[in-house]
Coordinates of N, CA and C and ligand atoms in Angstrom, one line a residue:
X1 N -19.2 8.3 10.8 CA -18.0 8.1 11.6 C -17.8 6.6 11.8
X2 N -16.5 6.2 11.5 CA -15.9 4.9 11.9 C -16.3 4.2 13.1
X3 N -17.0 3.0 13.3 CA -17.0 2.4 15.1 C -15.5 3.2 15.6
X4 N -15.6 3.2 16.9 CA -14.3 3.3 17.6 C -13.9 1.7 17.7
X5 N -12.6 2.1 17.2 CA -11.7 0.7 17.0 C -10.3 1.1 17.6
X6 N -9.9 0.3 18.2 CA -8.7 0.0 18.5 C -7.0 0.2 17.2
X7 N -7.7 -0.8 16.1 CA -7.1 -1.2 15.0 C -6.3 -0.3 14.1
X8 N -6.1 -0.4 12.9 CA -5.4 0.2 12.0 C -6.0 0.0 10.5
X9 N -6.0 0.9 9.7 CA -6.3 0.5 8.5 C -5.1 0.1 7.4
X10 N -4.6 -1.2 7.1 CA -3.5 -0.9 6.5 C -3.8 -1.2 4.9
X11 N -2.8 -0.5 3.7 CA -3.4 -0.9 2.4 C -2.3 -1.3 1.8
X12 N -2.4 -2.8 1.4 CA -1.7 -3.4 0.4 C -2.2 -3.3 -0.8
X13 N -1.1 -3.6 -1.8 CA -1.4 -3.8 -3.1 C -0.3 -3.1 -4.3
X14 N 0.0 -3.3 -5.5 CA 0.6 -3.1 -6.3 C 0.8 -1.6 -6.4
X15 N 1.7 -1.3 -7.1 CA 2.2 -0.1 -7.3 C 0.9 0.7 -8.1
X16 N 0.3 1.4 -8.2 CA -0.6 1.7 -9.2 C -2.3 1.3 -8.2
X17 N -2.3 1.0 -7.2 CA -3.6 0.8 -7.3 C -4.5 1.6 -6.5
X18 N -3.6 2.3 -5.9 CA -4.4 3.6 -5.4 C -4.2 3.7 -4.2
X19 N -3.2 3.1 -3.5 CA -3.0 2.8 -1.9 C -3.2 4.8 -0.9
X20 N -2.5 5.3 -1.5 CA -1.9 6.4 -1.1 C -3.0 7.4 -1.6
X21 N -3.6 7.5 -2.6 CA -4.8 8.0 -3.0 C -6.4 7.6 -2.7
X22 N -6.5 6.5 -2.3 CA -7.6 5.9 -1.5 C -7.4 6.1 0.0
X23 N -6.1 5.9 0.2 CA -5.6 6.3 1.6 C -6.3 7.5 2.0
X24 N -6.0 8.7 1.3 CA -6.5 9.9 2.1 C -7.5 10.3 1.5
X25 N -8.3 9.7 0.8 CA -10.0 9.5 1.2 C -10.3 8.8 2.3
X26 N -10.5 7.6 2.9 CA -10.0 6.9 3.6 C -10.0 7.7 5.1
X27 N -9.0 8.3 5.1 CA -8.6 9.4 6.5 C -9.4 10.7 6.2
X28 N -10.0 11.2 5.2 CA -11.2 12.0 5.3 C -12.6 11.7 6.0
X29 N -12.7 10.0 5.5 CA -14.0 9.8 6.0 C -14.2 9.5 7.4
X30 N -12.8 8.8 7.9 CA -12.6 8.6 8.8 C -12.5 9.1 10.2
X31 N -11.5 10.3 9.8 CA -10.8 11.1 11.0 C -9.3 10.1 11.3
X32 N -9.1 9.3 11.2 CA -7.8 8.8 11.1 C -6.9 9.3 10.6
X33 N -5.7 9.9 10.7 CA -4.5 10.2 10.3 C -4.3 9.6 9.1
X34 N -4.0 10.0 7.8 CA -3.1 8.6 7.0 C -1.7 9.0 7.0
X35 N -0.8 7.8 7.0 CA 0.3 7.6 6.9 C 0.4 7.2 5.7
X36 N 1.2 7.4 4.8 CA 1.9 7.2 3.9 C 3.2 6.7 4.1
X37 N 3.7 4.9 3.9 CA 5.1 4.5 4.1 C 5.6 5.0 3.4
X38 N 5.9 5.3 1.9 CA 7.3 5.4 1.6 C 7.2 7.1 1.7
X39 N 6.2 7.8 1.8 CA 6.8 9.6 2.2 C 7.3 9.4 3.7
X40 N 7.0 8.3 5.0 CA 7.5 8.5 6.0 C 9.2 7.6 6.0
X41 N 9.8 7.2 4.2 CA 11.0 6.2 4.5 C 11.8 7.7 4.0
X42 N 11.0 8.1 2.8 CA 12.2 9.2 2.1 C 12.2 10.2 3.4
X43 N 11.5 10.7 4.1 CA 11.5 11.5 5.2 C 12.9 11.2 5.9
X44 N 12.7 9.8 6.4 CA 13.7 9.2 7.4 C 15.0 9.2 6.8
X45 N 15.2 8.8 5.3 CA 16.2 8.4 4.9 C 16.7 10.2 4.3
X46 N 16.0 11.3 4.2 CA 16.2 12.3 3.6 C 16.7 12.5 1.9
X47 N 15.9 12.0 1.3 CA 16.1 11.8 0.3 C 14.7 11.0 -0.6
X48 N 14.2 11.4 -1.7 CA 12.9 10.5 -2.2 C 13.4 8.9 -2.7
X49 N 12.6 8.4 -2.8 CA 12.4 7.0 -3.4 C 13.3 6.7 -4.3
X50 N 13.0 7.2 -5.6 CA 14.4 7.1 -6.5 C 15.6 7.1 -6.4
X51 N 15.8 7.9 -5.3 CA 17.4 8.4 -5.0 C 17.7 7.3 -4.4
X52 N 17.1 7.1 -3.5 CA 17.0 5.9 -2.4 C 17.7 4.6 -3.2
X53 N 16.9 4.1 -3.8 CA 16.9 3.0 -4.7 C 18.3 3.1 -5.8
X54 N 18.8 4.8 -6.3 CA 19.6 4.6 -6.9 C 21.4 4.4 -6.3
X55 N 20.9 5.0 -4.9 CA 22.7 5.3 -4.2 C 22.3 4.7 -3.4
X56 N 21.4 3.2 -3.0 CA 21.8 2.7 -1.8 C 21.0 1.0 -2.4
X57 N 20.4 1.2 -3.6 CA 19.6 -0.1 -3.8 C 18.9 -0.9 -2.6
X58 N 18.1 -1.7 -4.0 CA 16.8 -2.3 -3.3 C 16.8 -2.5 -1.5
X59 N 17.8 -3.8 -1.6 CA 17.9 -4.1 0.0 C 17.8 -3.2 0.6
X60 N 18.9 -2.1 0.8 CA 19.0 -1.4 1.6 C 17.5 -0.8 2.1
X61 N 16.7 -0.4 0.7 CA 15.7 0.4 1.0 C 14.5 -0.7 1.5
X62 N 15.0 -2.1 1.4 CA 13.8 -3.8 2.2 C 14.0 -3.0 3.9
X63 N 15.4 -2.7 4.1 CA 15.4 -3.2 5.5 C 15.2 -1.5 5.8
X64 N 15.1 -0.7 5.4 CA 14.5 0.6 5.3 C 12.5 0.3 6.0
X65 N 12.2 0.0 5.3 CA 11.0 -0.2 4.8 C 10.6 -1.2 5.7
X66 N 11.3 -2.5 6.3 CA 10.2 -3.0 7.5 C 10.7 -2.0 8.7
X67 N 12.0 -1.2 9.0 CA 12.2 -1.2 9.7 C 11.0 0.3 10.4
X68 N 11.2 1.2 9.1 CA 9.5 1.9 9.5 C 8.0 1.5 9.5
X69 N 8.0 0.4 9.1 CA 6.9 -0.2 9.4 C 6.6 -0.9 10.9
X70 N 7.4 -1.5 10.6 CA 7.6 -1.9 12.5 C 7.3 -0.8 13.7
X71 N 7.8 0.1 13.0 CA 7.7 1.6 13.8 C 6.4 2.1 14.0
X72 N 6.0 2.2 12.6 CA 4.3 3.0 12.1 C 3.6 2.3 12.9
X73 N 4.0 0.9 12.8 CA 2.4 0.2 13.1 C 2.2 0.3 14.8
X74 N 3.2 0.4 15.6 CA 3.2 0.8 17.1 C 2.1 1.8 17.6
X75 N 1.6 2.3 16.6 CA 0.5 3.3 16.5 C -0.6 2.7 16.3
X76 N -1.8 3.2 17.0 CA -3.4 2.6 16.8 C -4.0 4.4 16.0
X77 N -5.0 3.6 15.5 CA -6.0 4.4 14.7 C -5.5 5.1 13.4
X78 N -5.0 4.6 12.5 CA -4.2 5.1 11.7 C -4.7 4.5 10.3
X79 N -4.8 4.9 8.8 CA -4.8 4.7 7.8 C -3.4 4.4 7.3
X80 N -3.0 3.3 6.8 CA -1.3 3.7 6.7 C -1.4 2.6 5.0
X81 N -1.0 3.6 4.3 CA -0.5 3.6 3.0 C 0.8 2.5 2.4
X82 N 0.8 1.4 2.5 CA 2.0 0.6 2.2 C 2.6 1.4 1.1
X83 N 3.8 0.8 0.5 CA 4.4 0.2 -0.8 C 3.9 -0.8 -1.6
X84 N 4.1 -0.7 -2.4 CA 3.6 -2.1 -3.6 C 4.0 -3.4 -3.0
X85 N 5.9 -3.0 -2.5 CA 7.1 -4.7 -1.9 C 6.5 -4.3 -0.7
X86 N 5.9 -3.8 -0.2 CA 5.9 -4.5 1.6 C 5.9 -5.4 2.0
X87 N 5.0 -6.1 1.0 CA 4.2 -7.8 1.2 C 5.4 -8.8 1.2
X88 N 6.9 -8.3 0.3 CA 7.7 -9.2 -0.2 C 8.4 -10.1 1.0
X89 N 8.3 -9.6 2.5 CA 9.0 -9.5 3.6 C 7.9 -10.3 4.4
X90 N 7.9 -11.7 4.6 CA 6.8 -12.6 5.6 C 6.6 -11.9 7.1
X91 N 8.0 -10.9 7.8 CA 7.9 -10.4 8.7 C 6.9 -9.1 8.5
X92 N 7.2 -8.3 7.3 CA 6.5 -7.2 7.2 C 4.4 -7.6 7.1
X93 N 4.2 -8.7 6.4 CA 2.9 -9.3 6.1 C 2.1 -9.8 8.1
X94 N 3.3 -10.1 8.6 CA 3.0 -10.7 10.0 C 2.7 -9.6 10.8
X95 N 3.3 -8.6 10.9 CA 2.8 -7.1 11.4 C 1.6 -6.6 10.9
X96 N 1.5 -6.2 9.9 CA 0.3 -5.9 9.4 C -0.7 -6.4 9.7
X97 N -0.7 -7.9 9.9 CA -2.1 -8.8 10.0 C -2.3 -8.8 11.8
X98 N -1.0 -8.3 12.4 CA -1.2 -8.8 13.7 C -1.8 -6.9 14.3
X99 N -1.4 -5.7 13.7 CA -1.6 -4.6 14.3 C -2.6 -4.1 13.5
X100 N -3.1 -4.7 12.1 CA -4.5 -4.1 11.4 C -5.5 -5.1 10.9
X101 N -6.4 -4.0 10.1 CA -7.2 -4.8 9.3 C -6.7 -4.1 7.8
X102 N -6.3 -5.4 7.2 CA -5.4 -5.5 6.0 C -6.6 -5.5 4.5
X103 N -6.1 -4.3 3.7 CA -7.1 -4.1 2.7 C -6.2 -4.5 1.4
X104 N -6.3 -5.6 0.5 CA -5.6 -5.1 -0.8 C -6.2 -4.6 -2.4
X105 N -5.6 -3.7 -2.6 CA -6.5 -3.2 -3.9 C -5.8 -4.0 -5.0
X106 N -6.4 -4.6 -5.5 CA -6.2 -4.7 -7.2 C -6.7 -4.1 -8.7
X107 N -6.0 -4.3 -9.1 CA -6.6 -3.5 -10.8 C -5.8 -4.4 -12.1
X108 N -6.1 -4.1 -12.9 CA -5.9 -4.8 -14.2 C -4.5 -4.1 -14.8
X109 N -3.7 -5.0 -15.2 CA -2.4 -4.5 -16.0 C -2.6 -3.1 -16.7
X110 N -3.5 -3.3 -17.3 CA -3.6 -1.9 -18.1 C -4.3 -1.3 -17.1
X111 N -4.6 -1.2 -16.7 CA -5.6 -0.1 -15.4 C -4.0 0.6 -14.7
X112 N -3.5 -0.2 -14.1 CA -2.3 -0.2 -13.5 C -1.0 0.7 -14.8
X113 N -1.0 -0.1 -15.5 CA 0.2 0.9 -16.6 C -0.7 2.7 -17.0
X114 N -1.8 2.6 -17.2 CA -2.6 4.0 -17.7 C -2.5 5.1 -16.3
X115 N -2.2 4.3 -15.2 CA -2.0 5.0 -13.9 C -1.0 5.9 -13.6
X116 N 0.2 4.8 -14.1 CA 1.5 4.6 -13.6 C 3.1 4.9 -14.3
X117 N 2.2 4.8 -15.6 CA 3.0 3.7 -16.6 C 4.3 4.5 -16.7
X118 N 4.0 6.1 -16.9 CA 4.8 7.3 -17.3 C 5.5 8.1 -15.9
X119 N 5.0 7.6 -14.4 CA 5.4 8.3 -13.4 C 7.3 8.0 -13.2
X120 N 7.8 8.8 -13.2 CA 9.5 8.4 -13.1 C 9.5 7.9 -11.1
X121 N 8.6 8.7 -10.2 CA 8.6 8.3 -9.6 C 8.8 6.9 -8.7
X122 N 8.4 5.6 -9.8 CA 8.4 4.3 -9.9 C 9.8 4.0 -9.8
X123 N 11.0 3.8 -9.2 CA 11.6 3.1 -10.1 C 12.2 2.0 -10.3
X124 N 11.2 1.2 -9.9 CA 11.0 -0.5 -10.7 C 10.7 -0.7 -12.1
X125 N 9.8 0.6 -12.4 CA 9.1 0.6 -13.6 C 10.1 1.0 -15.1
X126 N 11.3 1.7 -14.5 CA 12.3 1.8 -15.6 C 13.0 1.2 -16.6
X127 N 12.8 1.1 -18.0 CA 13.2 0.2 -18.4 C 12.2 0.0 -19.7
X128 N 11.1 0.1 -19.0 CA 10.1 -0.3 -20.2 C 8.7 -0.7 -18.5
X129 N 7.8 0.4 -18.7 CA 6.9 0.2 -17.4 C 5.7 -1.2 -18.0
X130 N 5.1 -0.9 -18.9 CA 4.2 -2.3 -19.0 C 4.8 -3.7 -19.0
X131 N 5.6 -3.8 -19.3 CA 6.9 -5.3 -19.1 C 7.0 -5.6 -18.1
X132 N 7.6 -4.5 -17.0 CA 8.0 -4.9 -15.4 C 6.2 -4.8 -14.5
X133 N 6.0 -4.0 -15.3 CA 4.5 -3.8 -14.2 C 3.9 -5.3 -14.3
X134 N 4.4 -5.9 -15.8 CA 3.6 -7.2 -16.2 C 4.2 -8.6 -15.3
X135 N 5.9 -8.2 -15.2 CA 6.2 -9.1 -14.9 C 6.1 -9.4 -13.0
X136 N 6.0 -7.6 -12.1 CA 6.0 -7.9 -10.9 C 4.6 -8.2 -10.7
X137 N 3.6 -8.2 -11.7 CA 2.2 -8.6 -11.3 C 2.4 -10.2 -11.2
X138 N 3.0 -11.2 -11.7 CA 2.9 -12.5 -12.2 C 4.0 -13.0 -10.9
X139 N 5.1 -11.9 -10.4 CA 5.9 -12.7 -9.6 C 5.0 -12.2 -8.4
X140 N 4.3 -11.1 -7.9 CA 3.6 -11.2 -6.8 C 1.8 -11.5 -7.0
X141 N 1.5 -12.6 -7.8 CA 0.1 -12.7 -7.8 C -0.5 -13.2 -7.1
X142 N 0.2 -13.9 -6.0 CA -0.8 -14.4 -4.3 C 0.0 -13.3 -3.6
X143 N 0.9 -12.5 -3.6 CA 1.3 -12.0 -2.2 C 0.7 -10.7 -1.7
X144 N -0.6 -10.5 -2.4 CA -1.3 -9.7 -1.5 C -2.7 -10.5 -1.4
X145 N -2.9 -11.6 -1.3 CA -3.8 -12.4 -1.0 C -4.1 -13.0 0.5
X146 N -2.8 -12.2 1.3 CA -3.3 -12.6 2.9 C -4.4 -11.5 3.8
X147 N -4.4 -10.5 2.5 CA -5.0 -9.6 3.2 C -6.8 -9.8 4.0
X148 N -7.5 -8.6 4.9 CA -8.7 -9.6 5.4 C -10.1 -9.4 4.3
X149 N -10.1 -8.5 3.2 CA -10.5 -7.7 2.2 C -10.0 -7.9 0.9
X150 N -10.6 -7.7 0.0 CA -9.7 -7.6 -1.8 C -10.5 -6.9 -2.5
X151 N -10.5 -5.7 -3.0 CA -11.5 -4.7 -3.8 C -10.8 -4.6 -5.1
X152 N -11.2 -4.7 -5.9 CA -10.4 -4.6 -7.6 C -11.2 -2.8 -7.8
X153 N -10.2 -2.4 -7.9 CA -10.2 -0.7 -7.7 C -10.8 -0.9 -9.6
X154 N -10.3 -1.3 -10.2 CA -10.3 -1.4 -11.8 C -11.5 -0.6 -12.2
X155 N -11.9 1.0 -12.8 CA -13.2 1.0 -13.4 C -13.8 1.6 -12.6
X156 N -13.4 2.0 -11.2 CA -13.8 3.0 -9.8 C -12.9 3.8 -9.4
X157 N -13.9 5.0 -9.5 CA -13.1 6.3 -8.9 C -12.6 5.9 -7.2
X158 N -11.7 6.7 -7.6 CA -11.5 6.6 -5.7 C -11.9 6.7 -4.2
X159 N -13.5 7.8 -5.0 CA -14.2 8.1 -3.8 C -15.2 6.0 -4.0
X160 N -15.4 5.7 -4.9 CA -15.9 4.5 -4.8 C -15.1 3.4 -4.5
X161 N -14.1 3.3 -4.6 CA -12.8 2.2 -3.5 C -13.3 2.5 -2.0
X162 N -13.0 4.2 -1.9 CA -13.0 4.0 -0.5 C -14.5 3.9 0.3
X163 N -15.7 4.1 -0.4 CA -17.0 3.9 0.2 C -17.2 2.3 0.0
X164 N -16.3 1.6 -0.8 CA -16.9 0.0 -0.4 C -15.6 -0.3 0.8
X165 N -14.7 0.1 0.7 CA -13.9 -0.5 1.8 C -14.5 -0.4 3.3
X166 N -14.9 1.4 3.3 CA -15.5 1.8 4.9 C -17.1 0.5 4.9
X167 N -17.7 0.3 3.4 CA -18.5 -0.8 3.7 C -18.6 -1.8 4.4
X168 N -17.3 -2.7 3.9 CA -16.2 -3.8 4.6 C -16.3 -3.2 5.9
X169 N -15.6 -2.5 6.1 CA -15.0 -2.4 7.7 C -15.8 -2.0 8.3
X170 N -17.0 -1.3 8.4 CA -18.4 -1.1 8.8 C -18.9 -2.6 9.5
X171 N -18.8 -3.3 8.4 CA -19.2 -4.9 8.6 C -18.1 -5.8 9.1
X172 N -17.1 -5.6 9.0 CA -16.0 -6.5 9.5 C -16.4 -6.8 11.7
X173 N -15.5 -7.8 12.2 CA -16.2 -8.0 13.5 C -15.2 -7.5 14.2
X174 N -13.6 -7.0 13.3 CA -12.7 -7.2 14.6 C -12.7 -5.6 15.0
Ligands
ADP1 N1 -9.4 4.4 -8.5 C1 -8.6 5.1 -9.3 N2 -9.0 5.5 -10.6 C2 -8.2 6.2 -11.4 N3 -7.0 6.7 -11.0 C3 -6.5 6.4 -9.8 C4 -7.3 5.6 -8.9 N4 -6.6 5.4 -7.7 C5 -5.4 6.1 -7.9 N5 -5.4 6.7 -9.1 C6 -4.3 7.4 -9.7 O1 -3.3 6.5 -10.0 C7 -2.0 7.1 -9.7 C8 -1.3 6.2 -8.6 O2 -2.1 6.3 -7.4 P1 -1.4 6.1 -6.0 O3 -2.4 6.4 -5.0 O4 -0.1 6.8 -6.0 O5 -1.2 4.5 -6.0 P2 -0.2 3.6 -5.1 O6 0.1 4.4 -3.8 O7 -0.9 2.3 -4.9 O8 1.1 3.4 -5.9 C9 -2.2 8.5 -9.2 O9 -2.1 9.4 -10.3 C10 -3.7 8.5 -8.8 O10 -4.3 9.8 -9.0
S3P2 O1 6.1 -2.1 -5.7 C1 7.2 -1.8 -5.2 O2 8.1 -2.6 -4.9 C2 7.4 -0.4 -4.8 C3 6.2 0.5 -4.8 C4 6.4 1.9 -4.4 O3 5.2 2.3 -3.6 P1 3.8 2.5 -4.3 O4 3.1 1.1 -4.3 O5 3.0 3.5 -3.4 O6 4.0 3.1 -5.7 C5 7.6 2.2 -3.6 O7 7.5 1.6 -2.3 C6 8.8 1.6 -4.3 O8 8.9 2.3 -5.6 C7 8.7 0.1 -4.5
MG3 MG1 1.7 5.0 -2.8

């Protein structure tokens, strides 16, 4: 069992790196709820991701997206599953650091395309997925670096992401 903490678990990181699938290992081991953002935006917005993105574009779905975040994070004891863009938003990054302890996963281009590469559910990745996966890695390659944690998922199963994380946070002070 987790210390009793006040806190939040929150998980940044790229599309592909296991946020939402380490997430609910994560809330297995824990007893914490996981939240998943973008199943709690399509919820709100009634409609999935794609749709989202195709009848109402990006922006809409930015201010979508801090606006349930802002929301989620009002909540203590929680596992909560980002988006890949959460980080894109300095407001959305300032929440996170101020209501959790901020995990981000990383993985390798190809780790990340052999994940992802074919999911239509992506749809950033349209177009040609290893190109954009390549190019949103290079335009966001510090913006998951504020996090308090960095685990390169690359080459580990999920149940081993999430047994070094609970390691981390086992050992963490806050
Ligand atoms: N550590 C891992 N090793 C292998 N496959 C993984 C790993 N983590 C996640 N996956 C797989 O990669 C895909 C994307 O995982 P997901 O949790 O949706 O990532 P994210 O929420 O970060 O986009 C899923 O098919 C999932 O089963
Ligand atoms: O990287 C991104 O900008 C996005 C990642 C997706 O979430 P996952 O990281 O869970 O795939 C989802 O929020 C949307 O497609 C945008
Ligand atoms: Mg996800």
């Amino acid at each position: 069992m987790v210390k009793e903490k006040q806190d939040n678990i929150v998980l940044i990181g790229m599309m592909g790196t296991g946020k939402t699938t380490v997430g609910a290992r994560l809330a297995e081991e824990t007893g914490y709820p996981l939240v998943d953002l973008d199943a709690l935006i399509s919820e709100t917005a009634g409609c999935p991701i794609p749709q989202l993105f195709a009848e109402r574009g990006e922006p809409y779905f930015r201010d979508l997206e801090a606006a349930v975040l802002r929301d989620v994070l009002t909540q203590e004891g929680i596992i909560l599953a980002t988006g890949g863009g959460a980080v894109l938003r300095e407001e959305n990054c300032l929440e996170m650091t101020s209501r959790g302890w901020v995990v981000a996963l990383k993985a390798t281009l190809d780790e990340i395309v052999s994940r992802v590469g074919e999911d239509p559910g992506r749809p950033l990745l349209a177009g040609g997925a290893r190109s954009r996966i390549e190019a949103l890695l290079e335009q966001r390659r510090q913006a998951y670096d504020f996090a308090h944690v960095i685990i390169d998922t690359s080459g580990k199963s999920p149940e081993e992401v999430s047994a070094e994380i609970l390691t981390h946070y086992r050992g963490s002070s806050n």
